XYZ file of C-alpha atoms in Angstrom:
150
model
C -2.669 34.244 157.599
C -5.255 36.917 157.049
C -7.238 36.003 153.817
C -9.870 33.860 152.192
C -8.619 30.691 149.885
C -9.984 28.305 147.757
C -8.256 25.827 144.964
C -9.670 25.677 141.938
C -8.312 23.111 139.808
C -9.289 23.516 136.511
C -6.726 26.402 135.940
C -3.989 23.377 136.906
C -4.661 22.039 133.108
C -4.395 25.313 130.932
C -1.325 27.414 131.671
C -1.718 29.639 128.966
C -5.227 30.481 130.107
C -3.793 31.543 133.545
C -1.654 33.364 132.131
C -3.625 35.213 130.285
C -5.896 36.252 132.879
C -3.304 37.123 135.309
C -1.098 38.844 132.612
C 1.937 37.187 133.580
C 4.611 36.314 130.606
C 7.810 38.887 131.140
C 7.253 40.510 134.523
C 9.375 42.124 136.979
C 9.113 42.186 140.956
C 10.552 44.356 143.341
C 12.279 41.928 146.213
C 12.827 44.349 149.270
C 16.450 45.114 149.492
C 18.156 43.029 146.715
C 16.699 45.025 143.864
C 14.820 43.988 140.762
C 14.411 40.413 139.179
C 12.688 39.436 135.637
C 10.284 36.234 135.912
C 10.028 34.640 132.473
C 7.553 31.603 132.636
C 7.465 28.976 129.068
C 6.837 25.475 128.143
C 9.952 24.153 128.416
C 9.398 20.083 128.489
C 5.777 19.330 128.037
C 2.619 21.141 128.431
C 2.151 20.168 132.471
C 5.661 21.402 133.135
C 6.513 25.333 133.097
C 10.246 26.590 133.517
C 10.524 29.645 135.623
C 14.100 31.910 135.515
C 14.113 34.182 137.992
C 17.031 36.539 136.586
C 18.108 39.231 138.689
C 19.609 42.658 137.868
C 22.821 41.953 139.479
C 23.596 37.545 140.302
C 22.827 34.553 138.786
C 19.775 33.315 137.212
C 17.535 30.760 138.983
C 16.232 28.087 137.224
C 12.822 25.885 138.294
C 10.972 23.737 136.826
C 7.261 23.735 138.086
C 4.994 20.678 137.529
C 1.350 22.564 136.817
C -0.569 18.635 137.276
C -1.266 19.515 141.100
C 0.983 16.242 141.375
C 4.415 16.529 144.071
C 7.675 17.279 142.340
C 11.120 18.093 143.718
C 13.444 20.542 143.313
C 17.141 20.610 144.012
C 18.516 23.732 146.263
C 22.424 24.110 147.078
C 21.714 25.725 150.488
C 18.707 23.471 151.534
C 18.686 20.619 149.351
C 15.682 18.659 147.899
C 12.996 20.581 148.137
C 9.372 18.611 147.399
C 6.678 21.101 146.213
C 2.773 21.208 145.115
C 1.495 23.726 143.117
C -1.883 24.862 143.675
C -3.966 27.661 141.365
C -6.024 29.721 144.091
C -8.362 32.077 144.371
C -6.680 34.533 146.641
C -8.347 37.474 148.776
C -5.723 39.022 151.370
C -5.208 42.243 153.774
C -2.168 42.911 150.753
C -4.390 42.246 147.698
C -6.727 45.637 149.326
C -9.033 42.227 149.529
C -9.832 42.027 146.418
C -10.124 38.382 145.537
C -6.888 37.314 142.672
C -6.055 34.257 140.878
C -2.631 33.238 142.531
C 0.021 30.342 142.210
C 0.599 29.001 145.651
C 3.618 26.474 146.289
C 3.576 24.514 149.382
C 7.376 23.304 149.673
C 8.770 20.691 152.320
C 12.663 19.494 152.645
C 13.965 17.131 154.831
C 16.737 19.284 155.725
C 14.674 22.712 157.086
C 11.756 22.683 159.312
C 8.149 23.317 159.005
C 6.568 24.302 155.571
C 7.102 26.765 153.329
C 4.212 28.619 151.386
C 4.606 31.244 148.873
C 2.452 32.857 146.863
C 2.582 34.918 144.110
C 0.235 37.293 142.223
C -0.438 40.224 140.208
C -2.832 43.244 140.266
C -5.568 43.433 137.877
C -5.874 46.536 135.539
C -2.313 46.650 136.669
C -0.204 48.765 133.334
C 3.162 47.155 133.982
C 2.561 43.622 135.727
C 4.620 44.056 138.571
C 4.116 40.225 141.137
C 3.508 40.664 144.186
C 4.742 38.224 146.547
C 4.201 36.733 149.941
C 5.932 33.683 151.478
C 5.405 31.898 154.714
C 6.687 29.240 157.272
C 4.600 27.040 158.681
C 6.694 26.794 162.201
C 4.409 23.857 163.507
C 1.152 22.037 162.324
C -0.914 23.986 164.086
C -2.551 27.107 162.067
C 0.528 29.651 163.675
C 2.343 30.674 160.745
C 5.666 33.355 160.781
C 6.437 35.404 158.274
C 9.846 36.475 156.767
């Protein structure tokens, strides 16, 4: 992967302070060939926990609950199963970002039941007037630093 990163931790205690500075709250992102979805991120159980619906234009909503402690949590899937995640706040400078350096959430997600890793991450533009996240995920096809994307 083409880009410079580095975890800094102390955005993993104040949600609201991300948030701020990456203007995230109600945003929409364009997924390439299945349309538009609406992200809405809020304190759902406690203030280290953050539900995310994903709610698409046309389908149904997705639902996840993201632990923001830097601790591993899991996540249920019907088509892969248990999912076990770790969410990391990064500073994020990429070929797609026009390298400028971003503050990013990046999940690293592992299941039983698939191979490899998966690592997405998600971002938006500064100065940007409507918000719209950008995303990138990745598959980590062996422990070596080869990585496909899809």
């Amino acid at each position: 992967m083409i880009g410079d990163w580095l975890l800094i931790s102390e955005y993993s205690d104040d949600m609201e302070e991300f948030l701020r500075e990456i203007g995230l709250g109600l945003m929409k992102r364009k997924v390439l060939n299945r349309g538009t979805y609406t992200m809405k991120l809020d304190h759902n159980i406690d203030e280290k926990k953050v539900r995310v619906r994903i709610e698409p234009f046309i389908g149904p909503t997705q639902t996840m609950y993201w632990d923001l402690s830097g601790n591993l949590f899991t996540e249920k899937n019907n088509e892969v199963g248990t999912w076990i995640n770790k969410l990391e706040f990064i500073r994020f400078k990429h070929i797609k970002t026009n390298n400028n350096n971003l503050l990013a959430i990046n999940i690293t997600r592992t299941s039983d039941n698939f191979p490899g890793k998966i690592v997405e991450t998600r971002w938006t533009q500064t100065n940007s007037k409507y918000g719209f996240i950008k995303y990138i995920r990745y598959r980590y096809v062996n422990l070596t630093n080869k990585a496909a994307t899809f």
